[in-house]
Amino acid sequence: MAKRPTSQNVADMAGVSKWTVIRAFTPGASITEESRAKVMAAAGQLNYRPNLLARSLATNLTHQVAILVDDFENPHKLPVLERLTLELQAEGLVPMLVNINERFGHVHALLNAGQRQVDAVILFGTAFRNETLQDARLEGAAPMFVLARDSQIPGVPAISCDATIAIEELCAHLREQGYRRPGFMAGPQTLSTALGRRRSFKTFWVRHGVEHVPELPAKSYSMTSGAEAVRHYLQETSAGDRIDVLMCENDALALGALDVLRSEFGLRVPQDIAVAGFDNIMFADAPAYDLTTYEQPIEDMVKTTIDMILGRRERQTVQLRGRLVVRGSTKRT
Amino acid sequence: MAKRPTSQNVADMAGVSKWTVIRAFTPGASITEESRAKVMAAAGQLNYRPNLLARSLATNLTHQVAILVDDFENPHKLPVLERLTLELQAEGLVPMLVNINERFGHVHALLNAGQRQVDAVILFGTAFRNETLQDARLEGAAPMFVLARDSQIPGVPAISCDATIAIEELCAHLREQGYRRPGFMAGPQTLSTALGRRRSFKTFWVRHGVEHVPELPAKSYSMTSGAEAVRHYLQETSAGDRIDVLMCENDALALGALDVLRSEFGLRVPQDIAVAGFDNIMFADAPAYDLTTYEQPIEDMVKTTIDMILGRRERQTVQLRGRLVVRGSTKRT
DNA sequence: TTGTACGCGTTATCAT
DNA sequence: ATGATAACGCGTACAA
């Protein structure tokens, strides 16, 4: 395998200096058509392409963006990643996918991203603590952005779905369908807070005269946790005291809950109990589930994030409006 | 935001030359404990970390690996990506996620990866043509590896699940359960061939005296395509001529098919027709589906790939053994 | 063990 | 418009 040709090699072949070669590859540089043609011919023969590594070293711009993900369990990650990579690439940016876990924490990842000189970091996960991200060693690192949840970190903008509007719309629908005994399944306490869904849910029902909203705590945002949580609730609650609609903090929880309601307790959805989720993942649409849910404005969120990264938009927390998706799991009529 | 400190800055503060600083950060370099301590103290104060960009330029090693994905529709991608990123990171490699689509094809991606000097490229998709990858401009690029499907590209090893063994095991189970009229749902012709599942399936049944195996062609490897394919088949086939078990090339197809069988045609699974898939995606395990399937040895495949990338193992096509997962969708008893 | 010269391939700036 | 010089931050090879 021959070594990559450099601008010098092309220059030699074309009979010009290497700087002329660079100009030929620089849009808008001052160079004669003749020179450019000579250079391009030689470059074509040698199969030359500029070395982006060297370019980055000189310009201090890598055009790389790190995406930190800590929750591959959630099927919702996939369509967002797809969109994110798509739009980043369209802007000439390259996504670096970083898996955050016990062995490879946020600080580690951020330090590494810093060493790699990424232009920006997107926090696309559920579980990170503000204190962690204020580690002194992270000073002067790449600008960070939080995607699809809140950020309480000073100077780190969050781009998320407007939970207040979302829950308001969803609950209005539930109420219209006649449900009056709502329950809420929340994920881990601290993470749940960052999503803001639980609070909005309670607020809505209190406003409409429902003081007590039972809470079904789930250990994590996964199907199995959703299954466990609802299983525990039903075992502890007599049929008469049961809620008539269960709102889950995301679809993974909702689908896990739905499975248990039907297969383990023989309950009919929505006749015996209605279920709603959040995210509109692929399987929410499957006839086997037919889940009412709320779709986050993925495209809008992703584009907004990238606009901020590129400085085309003010780097400030925004909440974007999603879309209510009503399906059979909450339709009484 | 202060500029990143360089080895020179640390050297000045520590009262040594910058090369001594580099040695302090080079495992196994010859340096006095005293010098190293001085350097580390200064480095700590300045919050210095070596610039990996510059290092890469000098060493010709980026420790970056590009992962080319063209099928984010398939839920199976997510757990594999999770594992892949995890194991790559454990080896100090950084995954670059590349979304292959109409606007950003394989050649484009590979050229870009080449310019970025990645150490290796993992082809983790379904649809790529060999001719494309033999583009002359791709000469001397990073070593490529095909993950989770066959490779007919000379010099490009494939790491996949052994389809022959898999289908053999799966079919043995089906036959034992008494099924004798098997049908196969295949994805797009050329892609299907690369998986080798269809061929193995036919071979098995011919060997056991079943000459005619109806084929249900699906347009792509998605749930909706699976739904369409089975819908079309049932509309065209009279009840008496119907197959009694449907093997789908992957779980996405199988779940789509299962939904249609039950919700649109009122068929019971497995009583009226059994269904099996391939991949063991998360939802195959859900009570709503309870799908018999075959699990690819993800961890094994990923580790093997990385071993090849790092040169710890011969770069040669291998087929690894997975695991049969029997569930309710094929159990008659 | 430590310091020096030079190279990696590009960009920025200046002189011609 | 073109060529030359310096710089980006680190690694290798060699000399002290």
PDB file of N, CA and C in Angstrom, chain A residues 263-304:
ATOM      1  N   SER A 263     -50.989  -9.404  29.258  1.00  0.00           N
ATOM      2  CA  SER A 263     -50.625 -10.821  29.313  1.00  0.00           C
ATOM      3  C   SER A 263     -50.615 -11.388  30.727  1.00  0.00           C
ATOM      4  N   GLU A 264     -50.312 -10.553  31.723  1.00  0.00           N
ATOM      5  CA  GLU A 264     -50.228 -11.105  33.075  1.00  0.00           C
ATOM      6  C   GLU A 264     -51.489 -10.868  33.893  1.00  0.00           C
ATOM      7  N   PHE A 265     -52.204  -9.770  33.612  1.00  0.00           N
ATOM      8  CA  PHE A 265     -53.378  -9.478  34.424  1.00  0.00           C
ATOM      9  C   PHE A 265     -54.680  -9.560  33.640  1.00  0.00           C
ATOM     10  N   GLY A 266     -54.549  -9.885  32.381  1.00  0.00           N
ATOM     11  CA  GLY A 266     -55.746 -10.062  31.559  1.00  0.00           C
ATOM     12  C   GLY A 266     -56.592  -8.807  31.407  1.00  0.00           C
ATOM     13  N   LEU A 267     -55.981  -7.672  31.572  1.00  0.00           N
ATOM     14  CA  LEU A 267     -56.728  -6.426  31.427  1.00  0.00           C
ATOM     15  C   LEU A 267     -56.793  -6.015  29.961  1.00  0.00           C
ATOM     16  N   ARG A 268     -57.893  -5.374  29.608  1.00  0.00           N
ATOM     17  CA  ARG A 268     -58.023  -4.897  28.245  1.00  0.00           C
ATOM     18  C   ARG A 268     -57.640  -3.427  28.173  1.00  0.00           C
ATOM     19  N   VAL A 269     -56.912  -3.096  27.113  1.00  0.00           N
ATOM     20  CA  VAL A 269     -56.517  -1.708  26.888  1.00  0.00           C
ATOM     21  C   VAL A 269     -57.226  -1.242  25.620  1.00  0.00           C
ATOM     22  N   PRO A 270     -57.992  -0.171  25.677  1.00  0.00           N
ATOM     23  CA  PRO A 270     -58.133   0.788  26.780  1.00  0.00           C
ATOM     24  C   PRO A 270     -59.364   0.578  27.666  1.00  0.00           C
ATOM     25  N   GLN A 271     -60.130  -0.469  27.399  1.00  0.00           N
ATOM     26  CA  GLN A 271     -61.394  -0.620  28.144  1.00  0.00           C
ATOM     27  C   GLN A 271     -61.189  -0.647  29.659  1.00  0.00           C
ATOM     28  N   ASP A 272     -60.272  -1.484  30.128  1.00  0.00           N
ATOM     29  CA  ASP A 272     -60.055  -1.577  31.574  1.00  0.00           C
ATOM     30  C   ASP A 272     -59.090  -0.515  32.078  1.00  0.00           C
ATOM     31  N   ILE A 273     -58.114  -0.256  31.264  1.00  0.00           N
ATOM     32  CA  ILE A 273     -57.154   0.785  31.618  1.00  0.00           C
ATOM     33  C   ILE A 273     -56.493   1.300  30.340  1.00  0.00           C
ATOM     34  N   ALA A 274     -56.369   2.600  30.256  1.00  0.00           N
ATOM     35  CA  ALA A 274     -55.750   3.199  29.076  1.00  0.00           C
ATOM     36  C   ALA A 274     -54.270   3.437  29.347  1.00  0.00           C
ATOM     37  N   VAL A 275     -53.509   3.519  28.285  1.00  0.00           N
ATOM     38  CA  VAL A 275     -52.065   3.737  28.437  1.00  0.00           C
ATOM     39  C   VAL A 275     -51.576   4.753  27.406  1.00  0.00           C
ATOM     40  N   ALA A 276     -50.697   5.627  27.851  1.00  0.00           N
ATOM     41  CA  ALA A 276     -50.083   6.581  26.924  1.00  0.00           C
ATOM     42  C   ALA A 276     -48.581   6.658  27.194  1.00  0.00           C
ATOM     43  N   GLY A 277     -47.860   6.980  26.173  1.00  0.00           N
ATOM     44  CA  GLY A 277     -46.398   7.052  26.317  1.00  0.00           C
ATOM     45  C   GLY A 277     -45.856   8.385  25.815  1.00  0.00           C
ATOM     46  N   PHE A 278     -44.570   8.372  25.491  1.00  0.00           N
ATOM     47  CA  PHE A 278     -43.922   9.592  25.014  1.00  0.00           C
ATOM     48  C   PHE A 278     -42.732   9.198  24.137  1.00  0.00           C
ATOM     49  N   ASP A 279     -42.649   9.743  22.958  1.00  0.00           N
ATOM     50  CA  ASP A 279     -41.542   9.557  22.003  1.00  0.00           C
ATOM     51  C   ASP A 279     -42.019   9.112  20.628  1.00  0.00           C
ATOM     52  N   ASN A 280     -43.090   8.319  20.610  1.00  0.00           N
ATOM     53  CA  ASN A 280     -43.549   7.713  19.356  1.00  0.00           C
ATOM     54  C   ASN A 280     -42.462   6.884  18.689  1.00  0.00           C
ATOM     55  N   ILE A 281     -41.976   5.905  19.410  1.00  0.00           N
ATOM     56  CA  ILE A 281     -41.005   4.991  18.798  1.00  0.00           C
ATOM     57  C   ILE A 281     -41.720   4.079  17.808  1.00  0.00           C
ATOM     58  N   MET A 282     -40.946   3.429  16.980  1.00  0.00           N
ATOM     59  CA  MET A 282     -41.488   2.633  15.884  1.00  0.00           C
ATOM     60  C   MET A 282     -42.600   1.670  16.330  1.00  0.00           C
ATOM     61  N   PHE A 283     -42.374   0.981  17.427  1.00  0.00           N
ATOM     62  CA  PHE A 283     -43.325  -0.051  17.826  1.00  0.00           C
ATOM     63  C   PHE A 283     -44.616   0.501  18.435  1.00  0.00           C
ATOM     64  N   ALA A 284     -44.626   1.781  18.750  1.00  0.00           N
ATOM     65  CA  ALA A 284     -45.863   2.370  19.260  1.00  0.00           C
ATOM     66  C   ALA A 284     -46.936   2.289  18.186  1.00  0.00           C
ATOM     67  N   ASP A 285     -46.515   2.285  16.957  1.00  0.00           N
ATOM     68  CA  ASP A 285     -47.432   2.271  15.820  1.00  0.00           C
ATOM     69  C   ASP A 285     -47.883   0.861  15.446  1.00  0.00           C
ATOM     70  N   ALA A 286     -47.213  -0.146  15.960  1.00  0.00           N
ATOM     71  CA  ALA A 286     -47.557  -1.530  15.603  1.00  0.00           C
ATOM     72  C   ALA A 286     -48.937  -1.892  16.135  1.00  0.00           C
ATOM     73  N   PRO A 287     -49.722  -2.637  15.347  1.00  0.00           N
ATOM     74  CA  PRO A 287     -51.051  -3.053  15.792  1.00  0.00           C
ATOM     75  C   PRO A 287     -51.019  -3.750  17.144  1.00  0.00           C
ATOM     76  N   ALA A 288     -49.950  -4.433  17.442  1.00  0.00           N
ATOM     77  CA  ALA A 288     -49.850  -5.151  18.708  1.00  0.00           C
ATOM     78  C   ALA A 288     -49.888  -4.197  19.896  1.00  0.00           C
ATOM     79  N   TYR A 289     -49.538  -2.946  19.692  1.00  0.00           N
ATOM     80  CA  TYR A 289     -49.544  -1.981  20.783  1.00  0.00           C
ATOM     81  C   TYR A 289     -50.526  -0.838  20.540  1.00  0.00           C
ATOM     82  N   ASP A 290     -50.399  -0.212  19.381  1.00  0.00           N
ATOM     83  CA  ASP A 290     -51.316   0.873  19.034  1.00  0.00           C
ATOM     84  C   ASP A 290     -51.378   1.921  20.146  1.00  0.00           C
ATOM     85  N   LEU A 291     -50.227   2.434  20.465  1.00  0.00           N
ATOM     86  CA  LEU A 291     -50.063   3.300  21.638  1.00  0.00           C
ATOM     87  C   LEU A 291     -50.201   4.789  21.343  1.00  0.00           C
ATOM     88  N   THR A 292     -51.034   5.440  22.114  1.00  0.00           N
ATOM     89  CA  THR A 292     -51.115   6.896  22.067  1.00  0.00           C
ATOM     90  C   THR A 292     -49.840   7.466  22.686  1.00  0.00           C
ATOM     91  N   THR A 293     -49.287   8.455  22.018  1.00  0.00           N
ATOM     92  CA  THR A 293     -48.010   8.956  22.495  1.00  0.00           C
ATOM     93  C   THR A 293     -47.769  10.371  21.982  1.00  0.00           C
ATOM     94  N   TYR A 294     -46.641  10.904  22.318  1.00  0.00           N
ATOM     95  CA  TYR A 294     -46.328  12.255  21.873  1.00  0.00           C
ATOM     96  C   TYR A 294     -44.982  12.222  21.160  1.00  0.00           C
ATOM     97  N   GLU A 295     -44.971  12.733  19.967  1.00  0.00           N
ATOM     98  CA  GLU A 295     -43.761  12.653  19.153  1.00  0.00           C
ATOM     99  C   GLU A 295     -42.891  13.880  19.325  1.00  0.00           C
ATOM    100  N   GLN A 296     -41.637  13.658  19.636  1.00  0.00           N
ATOM    101  CA  GLN A 296     -40.726  14.788  19.750  1.00  0.00           C
ATOM    102  C   GLN A 296     -40.367  15.292  18.354  1.00  0.00           C
ATOM    103  N   PRO A 297     -40.155  16.571  18.224  1.00  0.00           N
ATOM    104  CA  PRO A 297     -39.815  17.141  16.914  1.00  0.00           C
ATOM    105  C   PRO A 297     -38.349  16.896  16.576  1.00  0.00           C
ATOM    106  N   ILE A 298     -38.044  15.661  16.272  1.00  0.00           N
ATOM    107  CA  ILE A 298     -36.650  15.265  16.080  1.00  0.00           C
ATOM    108  C   ILE A 298     -35.909  16.145  15.085  1.00  0.00           C
ATOM    109  N   GLU A 299     -36.491  16.278  13.904  1.00  0.00           N
ATOM    110  CA  GLU A 299     -35.800  17.046  12.868  1.00  0.00           C
ATOM    111  C   GLU A 299     -35.527  18.469  13.338  1.00  0.00           C
ATOM    112  N   ASP A 300     -36.533  19.060  13.913  1.00  0.00           N
ATOM    113  CA  ASP A 300     -36.415  20.431  14.385  1.00  0.00           C
ATOM    114  C   ASP A 300     -35.336  20.542  15.473  1.00  0.00           C
ATOM    115  N   MET A 301     -35.352  19.616  16.403  1.00  0.00           N
ATOM    116  CA  MET A 301     -34.377  19.633  17.492  1.00  0.00           C
ATOM    117  C   MET A 301     -32.958  19.479  16.957  1.00  0.00           C
ATOM    118  N   VAL A 302     -32.803  18.552  16.052  1.00  0.00           N
ATOM    119  CA  VAL A 302     -31.475  18.299  15.495  1.00  0.00           C
ATOM    120  C   VAL A 302     -30.972  19.517  14.719  1.00  0.00           C
ATOM    121  N   LYS A 303     -31.834  20.062  13.886  1.00  0.00           N
ATOM    122  CA  LYS A 303     -31.411  21.220  13.094  1.00  0.00           C
ATOM    123  C   LYS A 303     -31.071  22.416  13.983  1.00  0.00           C
ATOM    124  N   THR A 304     -31.867  22.594  15.009  1.00  0.00           N
ATOM    125  CA  THR A 304     -31.595  23.697  15.939  1.00  0.00           C
ATOM    126  C   THR A 304     -30.234  23.519  16.606  1.00  0.00           C
TER     127      THR A 304
END
